[in-house]
PDB file of C-alpha atoms in Angstrom:
ATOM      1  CA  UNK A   1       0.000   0.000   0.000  1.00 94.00           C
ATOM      2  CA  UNK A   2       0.523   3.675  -0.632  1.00 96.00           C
ATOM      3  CA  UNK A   3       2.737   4.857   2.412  1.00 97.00           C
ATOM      4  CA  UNK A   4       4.750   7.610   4.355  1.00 98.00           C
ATOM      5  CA  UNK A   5       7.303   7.130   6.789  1.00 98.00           C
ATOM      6  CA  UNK A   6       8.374  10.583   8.262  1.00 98.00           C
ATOM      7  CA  UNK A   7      12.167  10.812  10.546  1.00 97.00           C
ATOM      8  CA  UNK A   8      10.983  11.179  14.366  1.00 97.00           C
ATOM      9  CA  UNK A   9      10.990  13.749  17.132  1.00 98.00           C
ATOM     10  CA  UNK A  10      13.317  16.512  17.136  1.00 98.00           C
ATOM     11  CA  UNK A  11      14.082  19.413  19.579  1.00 98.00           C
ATOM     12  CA  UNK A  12      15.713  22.483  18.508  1.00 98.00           C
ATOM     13  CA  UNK A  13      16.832  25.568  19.907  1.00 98.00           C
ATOM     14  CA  UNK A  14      15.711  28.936  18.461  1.00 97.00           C
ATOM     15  CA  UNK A  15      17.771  29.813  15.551  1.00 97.00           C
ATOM     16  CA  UNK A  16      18.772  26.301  14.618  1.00 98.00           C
ATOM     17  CA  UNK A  17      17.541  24.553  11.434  1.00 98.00           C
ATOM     18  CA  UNK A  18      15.782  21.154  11.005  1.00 98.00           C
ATOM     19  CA  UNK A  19      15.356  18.813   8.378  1.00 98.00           C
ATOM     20  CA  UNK A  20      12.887  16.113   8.683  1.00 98.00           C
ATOM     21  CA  UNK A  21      12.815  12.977   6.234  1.00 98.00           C
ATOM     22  CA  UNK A  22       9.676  11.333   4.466  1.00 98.00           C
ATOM     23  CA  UNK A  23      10.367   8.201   2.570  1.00 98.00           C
ATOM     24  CA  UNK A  24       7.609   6.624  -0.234  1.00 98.00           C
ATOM     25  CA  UNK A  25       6.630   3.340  -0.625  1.00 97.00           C
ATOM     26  CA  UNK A  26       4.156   1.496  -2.917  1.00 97.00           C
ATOM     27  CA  UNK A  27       4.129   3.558  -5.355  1.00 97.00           C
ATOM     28  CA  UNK A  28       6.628   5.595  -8.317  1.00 97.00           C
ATOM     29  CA  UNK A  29       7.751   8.077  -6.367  1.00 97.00           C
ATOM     30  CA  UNK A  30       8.697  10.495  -9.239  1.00 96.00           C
ATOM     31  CA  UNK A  31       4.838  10.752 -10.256  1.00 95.00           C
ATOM     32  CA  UNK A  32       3.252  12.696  -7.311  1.00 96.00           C
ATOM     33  CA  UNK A  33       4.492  15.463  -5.852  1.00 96.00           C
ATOM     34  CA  UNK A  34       5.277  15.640  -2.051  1.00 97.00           C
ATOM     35  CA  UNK A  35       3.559  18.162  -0.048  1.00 97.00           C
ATOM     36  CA  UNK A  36       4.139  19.705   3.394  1.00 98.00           C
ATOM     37  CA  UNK A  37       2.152  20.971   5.895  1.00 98.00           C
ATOM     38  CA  UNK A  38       2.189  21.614   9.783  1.00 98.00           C
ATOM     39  CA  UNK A  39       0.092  21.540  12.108  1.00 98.00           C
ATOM     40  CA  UNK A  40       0.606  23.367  15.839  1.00 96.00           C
ATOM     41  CA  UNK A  41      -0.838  21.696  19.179  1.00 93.00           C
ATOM     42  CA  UNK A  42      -4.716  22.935  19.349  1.00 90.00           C
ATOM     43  CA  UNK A  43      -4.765  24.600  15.676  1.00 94.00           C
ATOM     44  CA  UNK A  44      -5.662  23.939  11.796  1.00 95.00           C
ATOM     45  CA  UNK A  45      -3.308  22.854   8.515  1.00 97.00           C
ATOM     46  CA  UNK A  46      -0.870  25.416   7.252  1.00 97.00           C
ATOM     47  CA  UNK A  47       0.418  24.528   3.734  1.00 96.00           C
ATOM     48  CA  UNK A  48       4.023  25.075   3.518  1.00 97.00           C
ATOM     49  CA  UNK A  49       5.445  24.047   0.203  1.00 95.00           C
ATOM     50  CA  UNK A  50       5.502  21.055  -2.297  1.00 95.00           C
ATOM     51  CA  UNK A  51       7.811  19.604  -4.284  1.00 96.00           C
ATOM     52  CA  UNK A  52       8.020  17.522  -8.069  1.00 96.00           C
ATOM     53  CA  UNK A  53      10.337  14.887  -6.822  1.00 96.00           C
ATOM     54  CA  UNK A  54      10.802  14.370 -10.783  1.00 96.00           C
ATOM     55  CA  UNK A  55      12.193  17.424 -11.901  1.00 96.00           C
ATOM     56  CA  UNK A  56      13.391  19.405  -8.345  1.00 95.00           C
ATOM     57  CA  UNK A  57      11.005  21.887  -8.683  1.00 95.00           C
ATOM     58  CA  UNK A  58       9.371  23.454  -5.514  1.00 95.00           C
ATOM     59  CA  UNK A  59       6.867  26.388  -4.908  1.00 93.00           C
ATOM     60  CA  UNK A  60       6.163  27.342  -1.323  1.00 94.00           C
ATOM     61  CA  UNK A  61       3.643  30.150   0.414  1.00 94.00           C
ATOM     62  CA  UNK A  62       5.646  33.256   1.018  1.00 94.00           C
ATOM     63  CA  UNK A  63       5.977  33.080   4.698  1.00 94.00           C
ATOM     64  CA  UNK A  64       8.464  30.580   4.218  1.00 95.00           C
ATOM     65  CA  UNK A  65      10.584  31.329   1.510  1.00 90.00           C
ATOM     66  CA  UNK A  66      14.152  32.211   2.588  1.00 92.00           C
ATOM     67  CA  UNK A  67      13.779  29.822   5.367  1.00 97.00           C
ATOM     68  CA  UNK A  68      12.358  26.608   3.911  1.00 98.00           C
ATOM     69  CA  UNK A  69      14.207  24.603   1.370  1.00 98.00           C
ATOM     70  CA  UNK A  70      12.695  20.861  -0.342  1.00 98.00           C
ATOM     71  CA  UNK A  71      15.020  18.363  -1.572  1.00 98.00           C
ATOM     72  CA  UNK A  72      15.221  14.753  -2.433  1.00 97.00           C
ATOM     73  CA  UNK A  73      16.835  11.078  -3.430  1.00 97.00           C
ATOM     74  CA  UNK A  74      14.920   9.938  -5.848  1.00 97.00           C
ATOM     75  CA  UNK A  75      17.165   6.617  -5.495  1.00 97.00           C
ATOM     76  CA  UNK A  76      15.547   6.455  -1.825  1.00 98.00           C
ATOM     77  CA  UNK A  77      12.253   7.639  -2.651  1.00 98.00           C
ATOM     78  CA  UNK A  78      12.988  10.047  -0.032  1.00 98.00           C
ATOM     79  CA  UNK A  79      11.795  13.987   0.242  1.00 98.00           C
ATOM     80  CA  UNK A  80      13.580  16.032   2.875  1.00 98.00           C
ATOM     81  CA  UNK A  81      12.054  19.369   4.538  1.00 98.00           C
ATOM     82  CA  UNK A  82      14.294  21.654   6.398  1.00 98.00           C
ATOM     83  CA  UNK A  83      13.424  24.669   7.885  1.00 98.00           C
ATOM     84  CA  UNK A  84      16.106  27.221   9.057  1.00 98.00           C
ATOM     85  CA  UNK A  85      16.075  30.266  11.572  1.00 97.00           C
ATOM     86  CA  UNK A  86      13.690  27.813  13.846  1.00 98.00           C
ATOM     87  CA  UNK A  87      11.306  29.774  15.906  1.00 97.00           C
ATOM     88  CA  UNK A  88       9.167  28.800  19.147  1.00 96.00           C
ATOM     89  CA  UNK A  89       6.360  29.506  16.905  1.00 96.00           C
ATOM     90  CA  UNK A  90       7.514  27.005  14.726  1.00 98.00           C
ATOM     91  CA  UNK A  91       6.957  24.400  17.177  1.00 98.00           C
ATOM     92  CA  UNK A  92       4.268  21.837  15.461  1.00 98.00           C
ATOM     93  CA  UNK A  93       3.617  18.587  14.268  1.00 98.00           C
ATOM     94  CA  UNK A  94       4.868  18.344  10.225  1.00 98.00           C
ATOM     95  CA  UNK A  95       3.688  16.344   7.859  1.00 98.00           C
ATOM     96  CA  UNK A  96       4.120  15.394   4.193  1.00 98.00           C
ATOM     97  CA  UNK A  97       1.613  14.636   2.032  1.00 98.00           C
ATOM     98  CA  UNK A  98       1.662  13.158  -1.598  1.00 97.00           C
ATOM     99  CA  UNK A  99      -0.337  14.613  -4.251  1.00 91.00           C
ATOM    100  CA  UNK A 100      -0.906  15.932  -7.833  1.00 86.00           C
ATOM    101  CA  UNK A 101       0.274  19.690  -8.162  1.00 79.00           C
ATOM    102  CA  UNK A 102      -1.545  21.592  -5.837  1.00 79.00           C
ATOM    103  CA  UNK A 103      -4.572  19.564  -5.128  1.00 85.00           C
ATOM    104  CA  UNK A 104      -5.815  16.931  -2.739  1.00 94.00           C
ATOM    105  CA  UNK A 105      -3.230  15.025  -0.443  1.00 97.00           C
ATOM    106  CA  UNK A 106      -3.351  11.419   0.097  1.00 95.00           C
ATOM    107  CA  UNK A 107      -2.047   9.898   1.944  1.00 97.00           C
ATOM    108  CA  UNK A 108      -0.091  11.647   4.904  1.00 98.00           C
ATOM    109  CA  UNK A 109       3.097  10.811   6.493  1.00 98.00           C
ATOM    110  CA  UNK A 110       2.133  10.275  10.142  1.00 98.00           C
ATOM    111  CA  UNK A 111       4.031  13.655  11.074  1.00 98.00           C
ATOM    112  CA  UNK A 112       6.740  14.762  13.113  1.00 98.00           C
ATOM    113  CA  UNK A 113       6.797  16.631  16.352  1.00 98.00           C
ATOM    114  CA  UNK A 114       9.438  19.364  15.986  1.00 98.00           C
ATOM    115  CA  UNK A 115       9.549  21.680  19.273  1.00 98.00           C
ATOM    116  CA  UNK A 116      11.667  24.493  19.484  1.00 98.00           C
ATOM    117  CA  UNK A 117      13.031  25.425  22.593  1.00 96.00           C
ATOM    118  CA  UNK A 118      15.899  27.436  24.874  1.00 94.00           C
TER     119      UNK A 118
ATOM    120  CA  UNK B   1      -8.202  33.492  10.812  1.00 81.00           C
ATOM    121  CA  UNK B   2      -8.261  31.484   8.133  1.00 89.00           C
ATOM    122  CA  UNK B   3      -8.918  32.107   4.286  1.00 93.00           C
ATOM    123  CA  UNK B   4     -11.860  29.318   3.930  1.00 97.00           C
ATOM    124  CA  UNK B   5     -14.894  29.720   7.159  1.00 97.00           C
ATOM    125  CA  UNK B   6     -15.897  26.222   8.495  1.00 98.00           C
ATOM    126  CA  UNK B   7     -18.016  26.377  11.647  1.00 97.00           C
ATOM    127  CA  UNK B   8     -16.116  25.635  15.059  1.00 97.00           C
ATOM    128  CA  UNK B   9     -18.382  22.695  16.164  1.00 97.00           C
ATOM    129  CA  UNK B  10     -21.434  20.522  14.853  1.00 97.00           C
ATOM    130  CA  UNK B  11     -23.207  17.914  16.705  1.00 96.00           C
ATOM    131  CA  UNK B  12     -25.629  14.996  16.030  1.00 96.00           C
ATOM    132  CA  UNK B  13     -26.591  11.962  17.340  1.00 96.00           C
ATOM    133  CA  UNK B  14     -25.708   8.294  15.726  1.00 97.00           C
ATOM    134  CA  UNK B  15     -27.535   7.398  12.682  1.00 97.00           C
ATOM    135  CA  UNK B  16     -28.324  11.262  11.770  1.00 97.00           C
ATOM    136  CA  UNK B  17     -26.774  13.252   8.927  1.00 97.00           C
ATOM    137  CA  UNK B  18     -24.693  16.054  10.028  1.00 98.00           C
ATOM    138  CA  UNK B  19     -23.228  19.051   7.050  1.00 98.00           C
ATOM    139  CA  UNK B  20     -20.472  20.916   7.103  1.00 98.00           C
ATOM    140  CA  UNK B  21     -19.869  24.274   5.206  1.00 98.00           C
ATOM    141  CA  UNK B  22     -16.948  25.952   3.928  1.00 98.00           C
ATOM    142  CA  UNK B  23     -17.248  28.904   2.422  1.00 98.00           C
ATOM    143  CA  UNK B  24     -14.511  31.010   0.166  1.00 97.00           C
ATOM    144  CA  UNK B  25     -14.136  33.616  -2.685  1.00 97.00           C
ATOM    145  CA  UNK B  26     -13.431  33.649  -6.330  1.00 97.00           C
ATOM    146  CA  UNK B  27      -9.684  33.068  -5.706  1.00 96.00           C
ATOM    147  CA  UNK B  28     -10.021  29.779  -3.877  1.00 97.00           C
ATOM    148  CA  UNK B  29     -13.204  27.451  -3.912  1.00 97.00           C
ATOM    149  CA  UNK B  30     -14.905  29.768  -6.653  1.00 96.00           C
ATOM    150  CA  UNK B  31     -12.114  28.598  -9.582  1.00 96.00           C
ATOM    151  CA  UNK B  32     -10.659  25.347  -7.663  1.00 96.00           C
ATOM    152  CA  UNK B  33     -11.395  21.649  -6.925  1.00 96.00           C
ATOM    153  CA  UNK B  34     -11.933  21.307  -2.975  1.00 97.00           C
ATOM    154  CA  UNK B  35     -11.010  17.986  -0.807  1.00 98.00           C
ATOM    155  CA  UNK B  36     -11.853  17.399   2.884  1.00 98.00           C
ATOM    156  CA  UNK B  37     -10.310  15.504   5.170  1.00 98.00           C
ATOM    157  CA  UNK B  38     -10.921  13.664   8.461  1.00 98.00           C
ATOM    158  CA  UNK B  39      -8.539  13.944  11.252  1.00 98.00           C
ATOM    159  CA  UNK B  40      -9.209  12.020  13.962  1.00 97.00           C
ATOM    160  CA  UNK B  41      -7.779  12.263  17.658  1.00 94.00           C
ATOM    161  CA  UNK B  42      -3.928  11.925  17.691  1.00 94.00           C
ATOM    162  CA  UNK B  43      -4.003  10.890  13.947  1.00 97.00           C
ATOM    163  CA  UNK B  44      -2.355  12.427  10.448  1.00 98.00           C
ATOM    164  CA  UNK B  45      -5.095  13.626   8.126  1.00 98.00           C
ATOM    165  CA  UNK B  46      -7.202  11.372   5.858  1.00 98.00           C
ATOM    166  CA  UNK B  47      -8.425  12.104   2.531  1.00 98.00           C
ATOM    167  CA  UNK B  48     -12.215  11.935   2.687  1.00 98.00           C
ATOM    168  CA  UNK B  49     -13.693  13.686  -0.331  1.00 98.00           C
ATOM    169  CA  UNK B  50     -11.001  15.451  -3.789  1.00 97.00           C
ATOM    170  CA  UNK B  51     -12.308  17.342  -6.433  1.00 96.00           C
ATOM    171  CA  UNK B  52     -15.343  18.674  -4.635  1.00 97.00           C
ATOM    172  CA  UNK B  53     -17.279  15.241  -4.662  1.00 98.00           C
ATOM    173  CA  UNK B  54     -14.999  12.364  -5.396  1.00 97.00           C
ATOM    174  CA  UNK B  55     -14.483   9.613  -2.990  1.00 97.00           C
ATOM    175  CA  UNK B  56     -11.295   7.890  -2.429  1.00 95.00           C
ATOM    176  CA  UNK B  57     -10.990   3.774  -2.956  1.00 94.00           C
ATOM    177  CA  UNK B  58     -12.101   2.645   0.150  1.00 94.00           C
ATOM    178  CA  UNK B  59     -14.185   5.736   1.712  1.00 97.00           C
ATOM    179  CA  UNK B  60     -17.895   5.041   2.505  1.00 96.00           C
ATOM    180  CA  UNK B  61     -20.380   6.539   0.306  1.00 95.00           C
ATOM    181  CA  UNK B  62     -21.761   8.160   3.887  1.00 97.00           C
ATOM    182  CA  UNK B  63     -19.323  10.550   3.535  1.00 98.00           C
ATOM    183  CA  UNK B  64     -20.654  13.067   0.172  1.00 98.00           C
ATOM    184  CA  UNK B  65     -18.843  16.877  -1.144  1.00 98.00           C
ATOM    185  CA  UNK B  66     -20.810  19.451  -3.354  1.00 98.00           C
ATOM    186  CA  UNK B  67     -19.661  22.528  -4.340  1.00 98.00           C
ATOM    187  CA  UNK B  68     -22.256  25.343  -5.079  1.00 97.00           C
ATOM    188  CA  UNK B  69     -20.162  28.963  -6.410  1.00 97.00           C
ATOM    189  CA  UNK B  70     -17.608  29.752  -3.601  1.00 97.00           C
ATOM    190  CA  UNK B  71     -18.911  27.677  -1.077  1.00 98.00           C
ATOM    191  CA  UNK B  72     -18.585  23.617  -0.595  1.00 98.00           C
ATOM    192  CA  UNK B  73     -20.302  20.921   1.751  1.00 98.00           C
ATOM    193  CA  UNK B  74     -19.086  17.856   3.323  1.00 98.00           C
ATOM    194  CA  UNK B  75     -22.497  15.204   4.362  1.00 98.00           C
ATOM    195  CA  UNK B  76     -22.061  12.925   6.431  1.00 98.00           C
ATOM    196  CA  UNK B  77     -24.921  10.544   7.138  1.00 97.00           C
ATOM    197  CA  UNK B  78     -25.294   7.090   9.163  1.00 97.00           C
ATOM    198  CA  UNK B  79     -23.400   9.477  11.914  1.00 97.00           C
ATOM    199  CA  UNK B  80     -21.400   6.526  14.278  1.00 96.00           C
ATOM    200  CA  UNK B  81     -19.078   7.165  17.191  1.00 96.00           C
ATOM    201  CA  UNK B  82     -16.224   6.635  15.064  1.00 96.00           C
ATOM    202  CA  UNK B  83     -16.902   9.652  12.622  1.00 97.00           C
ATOM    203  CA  UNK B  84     -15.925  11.771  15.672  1.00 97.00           C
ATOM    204  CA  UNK B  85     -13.160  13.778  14.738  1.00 97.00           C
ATOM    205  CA  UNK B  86     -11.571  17.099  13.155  1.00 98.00           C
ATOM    206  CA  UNK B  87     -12.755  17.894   9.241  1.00 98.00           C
ATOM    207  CA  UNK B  88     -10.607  20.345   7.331  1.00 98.00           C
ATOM    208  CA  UNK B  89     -11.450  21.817   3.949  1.00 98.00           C
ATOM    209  CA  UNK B  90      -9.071  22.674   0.968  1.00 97.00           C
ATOM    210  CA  UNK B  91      -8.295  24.080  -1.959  1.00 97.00           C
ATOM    211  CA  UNK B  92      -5.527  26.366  -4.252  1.00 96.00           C
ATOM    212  CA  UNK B  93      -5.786  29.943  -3.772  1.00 95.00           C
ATOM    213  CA  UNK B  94      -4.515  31.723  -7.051  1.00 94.00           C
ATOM    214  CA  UNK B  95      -4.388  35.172  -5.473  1.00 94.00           C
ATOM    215  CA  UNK B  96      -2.712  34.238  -2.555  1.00 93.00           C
ATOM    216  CA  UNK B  97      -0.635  31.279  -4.491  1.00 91.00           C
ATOM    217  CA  UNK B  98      -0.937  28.854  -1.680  1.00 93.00           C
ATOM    218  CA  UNK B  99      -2.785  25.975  -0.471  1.00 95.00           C
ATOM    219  CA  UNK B 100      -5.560  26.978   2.312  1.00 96.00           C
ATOM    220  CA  UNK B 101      -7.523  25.464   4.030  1.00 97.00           C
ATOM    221  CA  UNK B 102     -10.385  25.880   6.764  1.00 97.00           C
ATOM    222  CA  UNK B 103      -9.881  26.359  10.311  1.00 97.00           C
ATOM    223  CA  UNK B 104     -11.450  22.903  11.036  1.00 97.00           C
ATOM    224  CA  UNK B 105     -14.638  21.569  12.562  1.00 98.00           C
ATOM    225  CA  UNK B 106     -14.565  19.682  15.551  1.00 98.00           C
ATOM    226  CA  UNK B 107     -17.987  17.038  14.579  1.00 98.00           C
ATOM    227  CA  UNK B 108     -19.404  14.995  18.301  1.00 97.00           C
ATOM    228  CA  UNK B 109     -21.382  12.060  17.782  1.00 96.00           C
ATOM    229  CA  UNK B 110     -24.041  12.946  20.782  1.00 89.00           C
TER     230      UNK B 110
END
């Protein structure tokens, strides 16, 4: 089956980076692209970014550019997310997402929990 | 505040049919495919409902989308116990160029 597996926890202090890992299975992983969204405790879905793991290309909401950058290994099936200049307002639950360019996701990675913290 | 308006909290009791709106502008749900999805307690987000009323393999027709001008509706009837849970709608937002979605309604199965 179609499936996610995200990198676990991680703890940062303000002003660090973090890169979190989401690695495809069951399907071609060049023929979706990967999504990501977070998620803080108590609140809604905030798109990020995605990324065509084909061809490199990514596209994310302004609020992130500068700090986010999308990679990955196509010979791991593997998308990468790392954020830089971490703030405690950054602090949420990430997840990736596969998809077709900009529309639905399906499925999700299960998310990670990345807290920022002094 | 988010871009798409869901209402904070609907209720219903088992076996009822429960709807929930979302409502946009021209930019978002007026010009682009919606999907909802079901988060339940302590769980990722599941695709429910893509392209304003398609199902997913393996979702029950109990769950339903429509999409009337810039606002869309997720139905849910046979309500059970399990269908308790978060539902988020979502769509592209070409004046704002980003993905938004609602702020989420919080559905209890009286």
């Amino acid at each position: 089956q179609v499936q996610l597996v995200q990198s676990g926890a991680e703890v940062k202090k303000p002003g660090a980076s973090v890169k979190v890992s989401c690695r495809a299975s069951g399907y071609t992983f060049t023929t979706y692209d990967i999504n990501w969204v977070r998620q803080a405790t108590g609140h809604g879905l905030e798109w990020m970014g995605w990324m065509n793991p084909n061809s490199g290309n990514t596209g994310s909401a302004q609020k992130f550019k500068g700090r986010l950058t999308m990679t990955r290994d196509t010979s791991k099936s593997t998308a990468y997310m790392e954020l830089s200049s971490l703030k405690s307002d950054d602090t949420a639950i990430y997840y990736c997402a596969r998809g077709p360019t900009l529309g639905w996701f399906d499925p999700w990675g299960h998310g990670t929990l990345v807290t920022v913290s002094s | 505040q988010s871009v798409l308006t869901q209402p904070p909290s609907v209720s219903a009791a088992p076996g009822q049919k429960v709807t929930i709106s979302c409502s946009g502008n021209n930019s978002n749900i007026g010009n682009n495919d919606v999907s909802w999805y079901q988060q339940l307690p302590g769980t990722a987000p599941k695709l429910l409902i893509y392209d304003n009323y398609k199902r997913p393999s393996g979702i029950r027709d109990r769950f339903s989308g429509s999409k009337s001008g810039t606002s869309a509706t997720l139905g849910i009837t046979g309500l059970q116990t399990g269908d308790e849970a978060d539902y988020y709608c979502g769509t592209w937002d070409s004046s704002l160029g980003l993905v938004v979605f609602g702020g989420g309604t919080k559905l209890t199965v009286l």
